[in-house]
Amino acid sequence: MLVRAFRPPDPNPSMRILLEALQAGRLFELTETSKRGAFEFLGRVLEAIPEIPDDSGVVEAMFAREETGNTAIAPGVACPHARVEGINAEIFCALGWSASGIDYAAEDGNRVHLVVAYWIPDCQRVGFLKEMSGLAKAITASGGIESLRKCETLGEVRHGLLDWVTVALNESSPDARARMLRLSAKPSASDDSAPKS
């Protein structure tokens, strides 16, 4: 099956997928306090993306992956993901923020505040690994989740995430600056913009 808007894997996609999700308005306040609720909410957000086939089973695939190992990647940050085979498409993600944190059963015992859910076609495995590498670099360089926990609004979280993207991209090209300026000019999502589950 060929999915619309397919682009070949980006040779340097470090956190560009997360940036594109922020540009598309896919950062939401999580009202759910459980891992299951967060997966179901973000899975539905991903399934609503027109480029993702209706029969992808995103939520089920994220749960199946989680059974093989917890996807918390750093204190307060988790990256559940759904891998799909036989589809040539881009990687997509959706982000959920919980100021109080959710019980994620992470090995370190910390509550998770930022959940970045990914939909990954099998042909994009290398791109996903580069995305994770960029995210890990940004988390370390920014002081971790504590830099975001100081935020009082979802708009502030969004700006904090843009700082993380800047660290990961580590470039000052006119194209990168223009994309960041366009994104910064967009209004922040309000707390009540998230669909209720």
mmCIF file with all atom_site columns, C-alpha atoms in Angstrom:
data_model
loop_
_atom_site.group_PDB
_atom_site.id
_atom_site.type_symbol
_atom_site.label_atom_id
_atom_site.label_alt_id
_atom_site.label_comp_id
_atom_site.label_asym_id
_atom_site.label_entity_id
_atom_site.label_seq_id
_atom_site.pdbx_PDB_ins_code
_atom_site.Cartn_x
_atom_site.Cartn_y
_atom_site.Cartn_z
_atom_site.occupancy
_atom_site.B_iso_or_equiv
_atom_site.pdbx_formal_charge
_atom_site.auth_seq_id
_atom_site.auth_comp_id
_atom_site.auth_asym_id
_atom_site.auth_atom_id
_atom_site.pdbx_PDB_model_num
ATOM 1   C CA . MET A 1 1   ? 0.000   0.000  0.000  1.00 0.00 ? 1   MET A CA 1
ATOM 2   C CA . LEU A 1 2   ? 1.383   3.433  -0.924 1.00 0.00 ? 2   LEU A CA 1
ATOM 3   C CA . VAL A 1 3   ? 0.424   6.295  1.380  1.00 0.00 ? 3   VAL A CA 1
ATOM 4   C CA . ARG A 1 4   ? 0.030   9.863  0.170  1.00 0.00 ? 4   ARG A CA 1
ATOM 5   C CA . ALA A 1 5   ? 2.739   12.428 0.849  1.00 0.00 ? 5   ALA A CA 1
ATOM 6   C CA . PHE A 1 6   ? 5.556   9.881  0.983  1.00 0.00 ? 6   PHE A CA 1
ATOM 7   C CA . ARG A 1 7   ? 9.007   11.378 1.030  1.00 0.00 ? 7   ARG A CA 1
ATOM 8   C CA . PRO A 1 8   ? 12.227  9.368  1.022  1.00 0.00 ? 8   PRO A CA 1
ATOM 9   C CA . PRO A 1 9   ? 13.852  9.116  4.457  1.00 0.00 ? 9   PRO A CA 1
ATOM 10  C CA . ASP A 1 10  ? 15.449  12.414 5.477  1.00 0.00 ? 10  ASP A CA 1
ATOM 11  C CA . PRO A 1 11  ? 19.239  11.962 5.712  1.00 0.00 ? 11  PRO A CA 1
ATOM 12  C CA . ASN A 1 12  ? 19.319  14.062 8.919  1.00 0.00 ? 12  ASN A CA 1
ATOM 13  C CA . PRO A 1 13  ? 15.908  14.012 10.579 1.00 0.00 ? 13  PRO A CA 1
ATOM 14  C CA . SER A 1 14  ? 16.999  14.688 14.193 1.00 0.00 ? 14  SER A CA 1
ATOM 15  C CA . MET A 1 15  ? 13.790  15.879 15.844 1.00 0.00 ? 15  MET A CA 1
ATOM 16  C CA . ARG A 1 16  ? 12.369  17.221 12.590 1.00 0.00 ? 16  ARG A CA 1
ATOM 17  C CA . ILE A 1 17  ? 9.431   14.876 13.097 1.00 0.00 ? 17  ILE A CA 1
ATOM 18  C CA . LEU A 1 18  ? 8.732   16.398 16.497 1.00 0.00 ? 18  LEU A CA 1
ATOM 19  C CA . LEU A 1 19  ? 9.072   19.880 14.980 1.00 0.00 ? 19  LEU A CA 1
ATOM 20  C CA . GLU A 1 20  ? 6.576   19.004 12.244 1.00 0.00 ? 20  GLU A CA 1
ATOM 21  C CA . ALA A 1 21  ? 4.143   17.732 14.893 1.00 0.00 ? 21  ALA A CA 1
ATOM 22  C CA . LEU A 1 22  ? 4.429   21.034 16.771 1.00 0.00 ? 22  LEU A CA 1
ATOM 23  C CA . GLN A 1 23  ? 3.846   22.932 13.522 1.00 0.00 ? 23  GLN A CA 1
ATOM 24  C CA . ALA A 1 24  ? 0.748   20.824 12.860 1.00 0.00 ? 24  ALA A CA 1
ATOM 25  C CA . GLY A 1 25  ? -0.677  21.543 16.335 1.00 0.00 ? 25  GLY A CA 1
ATOM 26  C CA . ARG A 1 26  ? -0.264  17.995 17.678 1.00 0.00 ? 26  ARG A CA 1
ATOM 27  C CA . LEU A 1 27  ? 0.752   18.966 21.233 1.00 0.00 ? 27  LEU A CA 1
ATOM 28  C CA . PHE A 1 28  ? -2.067  18.347 23.713 1.00 0.00 ? 28  PHE A CA 1
ATOM 29  C CA . GLU A 1 29  ? -2.676  18.648 27.426 1.00 0.00 ? 29  GLU A CA 1
ATOM 30  C CA . LEU A 1 30  ? -3.249  15.119 28.728 1.00 0.00 ? 30  LEU A CA 1
ATOM 31  C CA . THR A 1 31  ? -6.273  14.895 30.982 1.00 0.00 ? 31  THR A CA 1
ATOM 32  C CA . GLU A 1 32  ? -5.651  11.176 31.397 1.00 0.00 ? 32  GLU A CA 1
ATOM 33  C CA . THR A 1 33  ? -3.635  10.054 34.410 1.00 0.00 ? 33  THR A CA 1
ATOM 34  C CA . SER A 1 34  ? -2.972  6.489  33.244 1.00 0.00 ? 34  SER A CA 1
ATOM 35  C CA . LYS A 1 35  ? -0.635  5.071  30.631 1.00 0.00 ? 35  LYS A CA 1
ATOM 36  C CA . ARG A 1 36  ? -3.588  3.334  28.963 1.00 0.00 ? 36  ARG A CA 1
ATOM 37  C CA . GLY A 1 37  ? -5.541  6.584  28.729 1.00 0.00 ? 37  GLY A CA 1
ATOM 38  C CA . ALA A 1 38  ? -2.540  8.452  27.309 1.00 0.00 ? 38  ALA A CA 1
ATOM 39  C CA . PHE A 1 39  ? -1.940  5.723  24.697 1.00 0.00 ? 39  PHE A CA 1
ATOM 40  C CA . GLU A 1 40  ? -5.591  5.706  23.651 1.00 0.00 ? 40  GLU A CA 1
ATOM 41  C CA . PHE A 1 41  ? -5.766  9.487  23.372 1.00 0.00 ? 41  PHE A CA 1
ATOM 42  C CA . LEU A 1 42  ? -2.502  9.944  21.436 1.00 0.00 ? 42  LEU A CA 1
ATOM 43  C CA . GLY A 1 43  ? -3.224  6.857  19.327 1.00 0.00 ? 43  GLY A CA 1
ATOM 44  C CA . ARG A 1 44  ? -6.540  8.399  18.246 1.00 0.00 ? 44  ARG A CA 1
ATOM 45  C CA . VAL A 1 45  ? -4.741  11.650 17.410 1.00 0.00 ? 45  VAL A CA 1
ATOM 46  C CA . LEU A 1 46  ? -2.302  9.723  15.200 1.00 0.00 ? 46  LEU A CA 1
ATOM 47  C CA . GLU A 1 47  ? -5.097  7.716  13.579 1.00 0.00 ? 47  GLU A CA 1
ATOM 48  C CA . ALA A 1 48  ? -6.792  11.008 12.632 1.00 0.00 ? 48  ALA A CA 1
ATOM 49  C CA . ILE A 1 49  ? -3.811  12.071 10.494 1.00 0.00 ? 49  ILE A CA 1
ATOM 50  C CA . PRO A 1 50  ? -4.983  11.703 6.871  1.00 0.00 ? 50  PRO A CA 1
ATOM 51  C CA . GLU A 1 51  ? -1.710  10.112 5.715  1.00 0.00 ? 51  GLU A CA 1
ATOM 52  C CA . ILE A 1 52  ? -2.042  7.238  8.209  1.00 0.00 ? 52  ILE A CA 1
ATOM 53  C CA . PRO A 1 53  ? -4.221  4.399  6.878  1.00 0.00 ? 53  PRO A CA 1
ATOM 54  C CA . ASP A 1 54  ? -7.485  3.803  8.744  1.00 0.00 ? 54  ASP A CA 1
ATOM 55  C CA . ASP A 1 55  ? -6.612  0.195  9.515  1.00 0.00 ? 55  ASP A CA 1
ATOM 56  C CA . SER A 1 56  ? -3.213  0.909  11.093 1.00 0.00 ? 56  SER A CA 1
ATOM 57  C CA . GLY A 1 57  ? -4.207  -0.217 14.598 1.00 0.00 ? 57  GLY A CA 1
ATOM 58  C CA . VAL A 1 58  ? -1.975  2.412  16.187 1.00 0.00 ? 58  VAL A CA 1
ATOM 59  C CA . VAL A 1 59  ? -3.199  1.977  19.768 1.00 0.00 ? 59  VAL A CA 1
ATOM 60  C CA . GLU A 1 60  ? -2.941  -1.816 19.662 1.00 0.00 ? 60  GLU A CA 1
ATOM 61  C CA . ALA A 1 61  ? 0.543   -1.639 18.116 1.00 0.00 ? 61  ALA A CA 1
ATOM 62  C CA . MET A 1 62  ? 1.738   0.765  20.830 1.00 0.00 ? 62  MET A CA 1
ATOM 63  C CA . PHE A 1 63  ? 0.461   -1.579 23.552 1.00 0.00 ? 63  PHE A CA 1
ATOM 64  C CA . ALA A 1 64  ? 2.067   -4.587 21.838 1.00 0.00 ? 64  ALA A CA 1
ATOM 65  C CA . ARG A 1 65  ? 5.416   -2.766 21.683 1.00 0.00 ? 65  ARG A CA 1
ATOM 66  C CA . GLU A 1 66  ? 5.121   -1.729 25.334 1.00 0.00 ? 66  GLU A CA 1
ATOM 67  C CA . GLU A 1 67  ? 4.748   -5.369 26.367 1.00 0.00 ? 67  GLU A CA 1
ATOM 68  C CA . THR A 1 68  ? 8.288   -6.020 25.090 1.00 0.00 ? 68  THR A CA 1
ATOM 69  C CA . GLY A 1 69  ? 9.787   -3.241 27.222 1.00 0.00 ? 69  GLY A CA 1
ATOM 70  C CA . ASN A 1 70  ? 8.926   0.077  28.824 1.00 0.00 ? 70  ASN A CA 1
ATOM 71  C CA . THR A 1 71  ? 9.374   3.032  26.457 1.00 0.00 ? 71  THR A CA 1
ATOM 72  C CA . ALA A 1 72  ? 10.291  5.642  29.076 1.00 0.00 ? 72  ALA A CA 1
ATOM 73  C CA . ILE A 1 73  ? 13.571  6.984  27.662 1.00 0.00 ? 73  ILE A CA 1
ATOM 74  C CA . ALA A 1 74  ? 14.561  9.481  30.366 1.00 0.00 ? 74  ALA A CA 1
ATOM 75  C CA . PRO A 1 75  ? 13.142  10.667 33.690 1.00 0.00 ? 75  PRO A CA 1
ATOM 76  C CA . GLY A 1 76  ? 9.709   12.116 32.883 1.00 0.00 ? 76  GLY A CA 1
ATOM 77  C CA . VAL A 1 77  ? 9.815   11.373 29.128 1.00 0.00 ? 77  VAL A CA 1
ATOM 78  C CA . ALA A 1 78  ? 8.377   8.401  27.216 1.00 0.00 ? 78  ALA A CA 1
ATOM 79  C CA . CYS A 1 79  ? 8.216   7.557  23.514 1.00 0.00 ? 79  CYS A CA 1
ATOM 80  C CA . PRO A 1 80  ? 5.664   4.817  22.855 1.00 0.00 ? 80  PRO A CA 1
ATOM 81  C CA . HIS A 1 81  ? 5.551   3.826  19.215 1.00 0.00 ? 81  HIS A CA 1
ATOM 82  C CA . ALA A 1 82  ? 3.667   1.769  16.684 1.00 0.00 ? 82  ALA A CA 1
ATOM 83  C CA . ARG A 1 83  ? 5.720   0.092  13.961 1.00 0.00 ? 83  ARG A CA 1
ATOM 84  C CA . VAL A 1 84  ? 3.949   -0.919 10.767 1.00 0.00 ? 84  VAL A CA 1
ATOM 85  C CA . GLU A 1 85  ? 5.177   -3.088 7.922  1.00 0.00 ? 85  GLU A CA 1
ATOM 86  C CA . GLY A 1 86  ? 4.554   -2.897 4.202  1.00 0.00 ? 86  GLY A CA 1
ATOM 87  C CA . ILE A 1 87  ? 3.848   0.836  4.039  1.00 0.00 ? 87  ILE A CA 1
ATOM 88  C CA . ASN A 1 88  ? 6.072   3.470  2.417  1.00 0.00 ? 88  ASN A CA 1
ATOM 89  C CA . ALA A 1 89  ? 5.339   6.644  4.336  1.00 0.00 ? 89  ALA A CA 1
ATOM 90  C CA . GLU A 1 90  ? 6.752   9.242  6.656  1.00 0.00 ? 90  GLU A CA 1
ATOM 91  C CA . ILE A 1 91  ? 7.040   8.989  10.434 1.00 0.00 ? 91  ILE A CA 1
ATOM 92  C CA . PHE A 1 92  ? 4.418   10.941 12.374 1.00 0.00 ? 92  PHE A CA 1
ATOM 93  C CA . CYS A 1 93  ? 4.174   11.824 16.036 1.00 0.00 ? 93  CYS A CA 1
ATOM 94  C CA . ALA A 1 94  ? 1.790   13.394 18.527 1.00 0.00 ? 94  ALA A CA 1
ATOM 95  C CA . LEU A 1 95  ? 2.747   14.826 21.901 1.00 0.00 ? 95  LEU A CA 1
ATOM 96  C CA . GLY A 1 96  ? 0.948   14.772 25.217 1.00 0.00 ? 96  GLY A CA 1
ATOM 97  C CA . TRP A 1 97  ? 1.867   16.896 28.245 1.00 0.00 ? 97  TRP A CA 1
ATOM 98  C CA . SER A 1 98  ? 0.806   16.226 31.828 1.00 0.00 ? 98  SER A CA 1
ATOM 99  C CA . ALA A 1 99  ? 1.876   18.769 34.451 1.00 0.00 ? 99  ALA A CA 1
ATOM 100 C CA . SER A 1 100 ? 1.091   16.336 37.273 1.00 0.00 ? 100 SER A CA 1
ATOM 101 C CA . GLY A 1 101 ? 2.551   13.354 35.421 1.00 0.00 ? 101 GLY A CA 1
ATOM 102 C CA . ILE A 1 102 ? 1.150   9.924  34.676 1.00 0.00 ? 102 ILE A CA 1
ATOM 103 C CA . ASP A 1 103 ? 2.022   6.599  36.242 1.00 0.00 ? 103 ASP A CA 1
ATOM 104 C CA . TYR A 1 104 ? 4.002   5.014  33.418 1.00 0.00 ? 104 TYR A CA 1
ATOM 105 C CA . ALA A 1 105 ? 5.542   2.152  35.415 1.00 0.00 ? 105 ALA A CA 1
ATOM 106 C CA . ALA A 1 106 ? 8.955   3.420  34.327 1.00 0.00 ? 106 ALA A CA 1
ATOM 107 C CA . GLU A 1 107 ? 11.968  1.546  35.668 1.00 0.00 ? 107 GLU A CA 1
ATOM 108 C CA . ASP A 1 108 ? 13.211  4.667  37.473 1.00 0.00 ? 108 ASP A CA 1
ATOM 109 C CA . GLY A 1 109 ? 9.848   5.016  39.246 1.00 0.00 ? 109 GLY A CA 1
ATOM 110 C CA . ASN A 1 110 ? 9.342   8.587  38.000 1.00 0.00 ? 110 ASN A CA 1
ATOM 111 C CA . ARG A 1 111 ? 6.032   9.836  36.686 1.00 0.00 ? 111 ARG A CA 1
ATOM 112 C CA . VAL A 1 112 ? 6.052   10.737 32.990 1.00 0.00 ? 112 VAL A CA 1
ATOM 113 C CA . HIS A 1 113 ? 5.136   14.286 31.995 1.00 0.00 ? 113 HIS A CA 1
ATOM 114 C CA . LEU A 1 114 ? 5.914   14.239 28.263 1.00 0.00 ? 114 LEU A CA 1
ATOM 115 C CA . VAL A 1 115 ? 4.620   11.411 26.063 1.00 0.00 ? 115 VAL A CA 1
ATOM 116 C CA . VAL A 1 116 ? 5.772   11.521 22.441 1.00 0.00 ? 116 VAL A CA 1
ATOM 117 C CA . ALA A 1 117 ? 3.878   8.842  20.490 1.00 0.00 ? 117 ALA A CA 1
ATOM 118 C CA . TYR A 1 118 ? 5.274   7.803  17.105 1.00 0.00 ? 118 TYR A CA 1
ATOM 119 C CA . TRP A 1 119 ? 3.835   5.968  14.090 1.00 0.00 ? 119 TRP A CA 1
ATOM 120 C CA . ILE A 1 120 ? 6.771   4.368  12.268 1.00 0.00 ? 120 ILE A CA 1
ATOM 121 C CA . PRO A 1 121 ? 6.662   2.630  8.891  1.00 0.00 ? 121 PRO A CA 1
ATOM 122 C CA . ASP A 1 122 ? 9.233   -0.176 8.880  1.00 0.00 ? 122 ASP A CA 1
ATOM 123 C CA . CYS A 1 123 ? 11.145  1.530  6.051  1.00 0.00 ? 123 CYS A CA 1
ATOM 124 C CA . GLN A 1 124 ? 11.848  4.440  8.432  1.00 0.00 ? 124 GLN A CA 1
ATOM 125 C CA . ARG A 1 125 ? 13.658  2.533  11.207 1.00 0.00 ? 125 ARG A CA 1
ATOM 126 C CA . VAL A 1 126 ? 16.914  4.433  10.703 1.00 0.00 ? 126 VAL A CA 1
ATOM 127 C CA . GLY A 1 127 ? 15.065  7.752  10.669 1.00 0.00 ? 127 GLY A CA 1
ATOM 128 C CA . PHE A 1 128 ? 13.370  6.868  13.954 1.00 0.00 ? 128 PHE A CA 1
ATOM 129 C CA . LEU A 1 129 ? 16.704  5.970  15.576 1.00 0.00 ? 129 LEU A CA 1
ATOM 130 C CA . LYS A 1 130 ? 18.103  9.341  14.486 1.00 0.00 ? 130 LYS A CA 1
ATOM 131 C CA . GLU A 1 131 ? 15.023  11.067 15.891 1.00 0.00 ? 131 GLU A CA 1
ATOM 132 C CA . MET A 1 132 ? 15.538  9.291  19.231 1.00 0.00 ? 132 MET A CA 1
ATOM 133 C CA . SER A 1 133 ? 19.223  10.206 19.221 1.00 0.00 ? 133 SER A CA 1
ATOM 134 C CA . GLY A 1 134 ? 18.354  13.865 18.693 1.00 0.00 ? 134 GLY A CA 1
ATOM 135 C CA . LEU A 1 135 ? 15.738  13.754 21.442 1.00 0.00 ? 135 LEU A CA 1
ATOM 136 C CA . ALA A 1 136 ? 18.180  12.138 23.894 1.00 0.00 ? 136 ALA A CA 1
ATOM 137 C CA . LYS A 1 137 ? 20.774  14.808 23.069 1.00 0.00 ? 137 LYS A CA 1
ATOM 138 C CA . ALA A 1 138 ? 18.229  17.585 23.594 1.00 0.00 ? 138 ALA A CA 1
ATOM 139 C CA . ILE A 1 139 ? 17.009  16.147 26.912 1.00 0.00 ? 139 ILE A CA 1
ATOM 140 C CA . THR A 1 140 ? 20.567  15.905 28.241 1.00 0.00 ? 140 THR A CA 1
ATOM 141 C CA . ALA A 1 141 ? 21.654  19.341 26.986 1.00 0.00 ? 141 ALA A CA 1
ATOM 142 C CA . SER A 1 142 ? 18.530  21.100 28.279 1.00 0.00 ? 142 SER A CA 1
ATOM 143 C CA . GLY A 1 143 ? 18.653  19.749 31.819 1.00 0.00 ? 143 GLY A CA 1
ATOM 144 C CA . GLY A 1 144 ? 15.935  17.161 31.290 1.00 0.00 ? 144 GLY A CA 1
ATOM 145 C CA . ILE A 1 145 ? 12.232  17.290 32.010 1.00 0.00 ? 145 ILE A CA 1
ATOM 146 C CA . GLU A 1 146 ? 12.750  19.815 34.813 1.00 0.00 ? 146 GLU A CA 1
ATOM 147 C CA . SER A 1 147 ? 13.183  22.545 32.199 1.00 0.00 ? 147 SER A CA 1
ATOM 148 C CA . LEU A 1 148 ? 9.610   21.859 31.025 1.00 0.00 ? 148 LEU A CA 1
ATOM 149 C CA . ARG A 1 149 ? 8.082   21.239 34.460 1.00 0.00 ? 149 ARG A CA 1
ATOM 150 C CA . LYS A 1 150 ? 8.603   24.928 35.247 1.00 0.00 ? 150 LYS A CA 1
ATOM 151 C CA . CYS A 1 151 ? 6.141   25.809 32.469 1.00 0.00 ? 151 CYS A CA 1
ATOM 152 C CA . GLU A 1 152 ? 2.717   27.032 33.560 1.00 0.00 ? 152 GLU A CA 1
ATOM 153 C CA . THR A 1 153 ? 0.885   26.821 30.235 1.00 0.00 ? 153 THR A CA 1
ATOM 154 C CA . LEU A 1 154 ? 0.841   24.519 27.239 1.00 0.00 ? 154 LEU A CA 1
ATOM 155 C CA . GLY A 1 155 ? 2.196   27.413 25.171 1.00 0.00 ? 155 GLY A CA 1
ATOM 156 C CA . GLU A 1 156 ? 5.240   27.603 27.440 1.00 0.00 ? 156 GLU A CA 1
ATOM 157 C CA . VAL A 1 157 ? 5.738   23.842 27.087 1.00 0.00 ? 157 VAL A CA 1
ATOM 158 C CA . ARG A 1 158 ? 5.612   24.295 23.323 1.00 0.00 ? 158 ARG A CA 1
ATOM 159 C CA . HIS A 1 159 ? 8.315   26.970 23.461 1.00 0.00 ? 159 HIS A CA 1
ATOM 160 C CA . GLY A 1 160 ? 10.415  24.734 25.718 1.00 0.00 ? 160 GLY A CA 1
ATOM 161 C CA . LEU A 1 161 ? 10.106  21.936 23.177 1.00 0.00 ? 161 LEU A CA 1
ATOM 162 C CA . LEU A 1 162 ? 11.194  24.345 20.445 1.00 0.00 ? 162 LEU A CA 1
ATOM 163 C CA . ASP A 1 163 ? 14.320  24.964 22.518 1.00 0.00 ? 163 ASP A CA 1
ATOM 164 C CA . TRP A 1 164 ? 14.902  21.200 22.579 1.00 0.00 ? 164 TRP A CA 1
ATOM 165 C CA . VAL A 1 165 ? 14.495  21.051 18.794 1.00 0.00 ? 165 VAL A CA 1
ATOM 166 C CA . THR A 1 166 ? 16.993  23.888 18.378 1.00 0.00 ? 166 THR A CA 1
ATOM 167 C CA . VAL A 1 167 ? 19.540  21.953 20.444 1.00 0.00 ? 167 VAL A CA 1
ATOM 168 C CA . ALA A 1 168 ? 18.989  18.796 18.383 1.00 0.00 ? 168 ALA A CA 1
ATOM 169 C CA . LEU A 1 169 ? 19.099  20.507 15.008 1.00 0.00 ? 169 LEU A CA 1
ATOM 170 C CA . ASN A 1 170 ? 22.206  22.429 16.079 1.00 0.00 ? 170 ASN A CA 1
ATOM 171 C CA . GLU A 1 171 ? 22.122  24.443 12.909 1.00 0.00 ? 171 GLU A CA 1
ATOM 172 C CA . SER A 1 172 ? 21.633  28.070 12.029 1.00 0.00 ? 172 SER A CA 1
ATOM 173 C CA . SER A 1 173 ? 20.703  27.728 8.392  1.00 0.00 ? 173 SER A CA 1
ATOM 174 C CA . PRO A 1 174 ? 18.183  30.237 7.006  1.00 0.00 ? 174 PRO A CA 1
ATOM 175 C CA . ASP A 1 175 ? 15.745  27.374 6.361  1.00 0.00 ? 175 ASP A CA 1
ATOM 176 C CA . ALA A 1 176 ? 15.847  26.198 9.989  1.00 0.00 ? 176 ALA A CA 1
ATOM 177 C CA . ARG A 1 177 ? 15.450  29.760 11.304 1.00 0.00 ? 177 ARG A CA 1
ATOM 178 C CA . ALA A 1 178 ? 12.535  30.419 8.931  1.00 0.00 ? 178 ALA A CA 1
ATOM 179 C CA . ARG A 1 179 ? 10.730  27.251 10.070 1.00 0.00 ? 179 ARG A CA 1
ATOM 180 C CA . MET A 1 180 ? 11.234  28.142 13.720 1.00 0.00 ? 180 MET A CA 1
ATOM 181 C CA . LEU A 1 181 ? 9.973   31.700 13.137 1.00 0.00 ? 181 LEU A CA 1
ATOM 182 C CA . ARG A 1 182 ? 6.853   30.441 11.341 1.00 0.00 ? 182 ARG A CA 1
ATOM 183 C CA . LEU A 1 183 ? 6.152   28.054 14.195 1.00 0.00 ? 183 LEU A CA 1
ATOM 184 C CA . SER A 1 184 ? 6.738   30.672 16.883 1.00 0.00 ? 184 SER A CA 1
ATOM 185 C CA . ALA A 1 185 ? 4.308   33.020 15.135 1.00 0.00 ? 185 ALA A CA 1
ATOM 186 C CA . LYS A 1 186 ? 1.454   30.505 15.420 1.00 0.00 ? 186 LYS A CA 1
ATOM 187 C CA . PRO A 1 187 ? -0.865  30.912 18.414 1.00 0.00 ? 187 PRO A CA 1
ATOM 188 C CA . SER A 1 188 ? -0.512  28.402 21.229 1.00 0.00 ? 188 SER A CA 1
ATOM 189 C CA . ALA A 1 189 ? -3.136  25.721 21.666 1.00 0.00 ? 189 ALA A CA 1
ATOM 190 C CA . SER A 1 190 ? -5.415  26.350 24.608 1.00 0.00 ? 190 SER A CA 1
ATOM 191 C CA . ASP A 1 191 ? -5.767  23.775 27.337 1.00 0.00 ? 191 ASP A CA 1
ATOM 192 C CA . ASP A 1 192 ? -9.354  23.034 26.307 1.00 0.00 ? 192 ASP A CA 1
ATOM 193 C CA . SER A 1 193 ? -8.435  22.411 22.638 1.00 0.00 ? 193 SER A CA 1
ATOM 194 C CA . ALA A 1 194 ? -7.657  18.757 23.277 1.00 0.00 ? 194 ALA A CA 1
ATOM 195 C CA . PRO A 1 195 ? -10.413 16.296 22.426 1.00 0.00 ? 195 PRO A CA 1
ATOM 196 C CA . LYS A 1 196 ? -11.982 14.811 25.531 1.00 0.00 ? 196 LYS A CA 1
ATOM 197 C CA . SER A 1 197 ? -11.914 11.064 25.909 1.00 0.00 ? 197 SER A CA 1
#
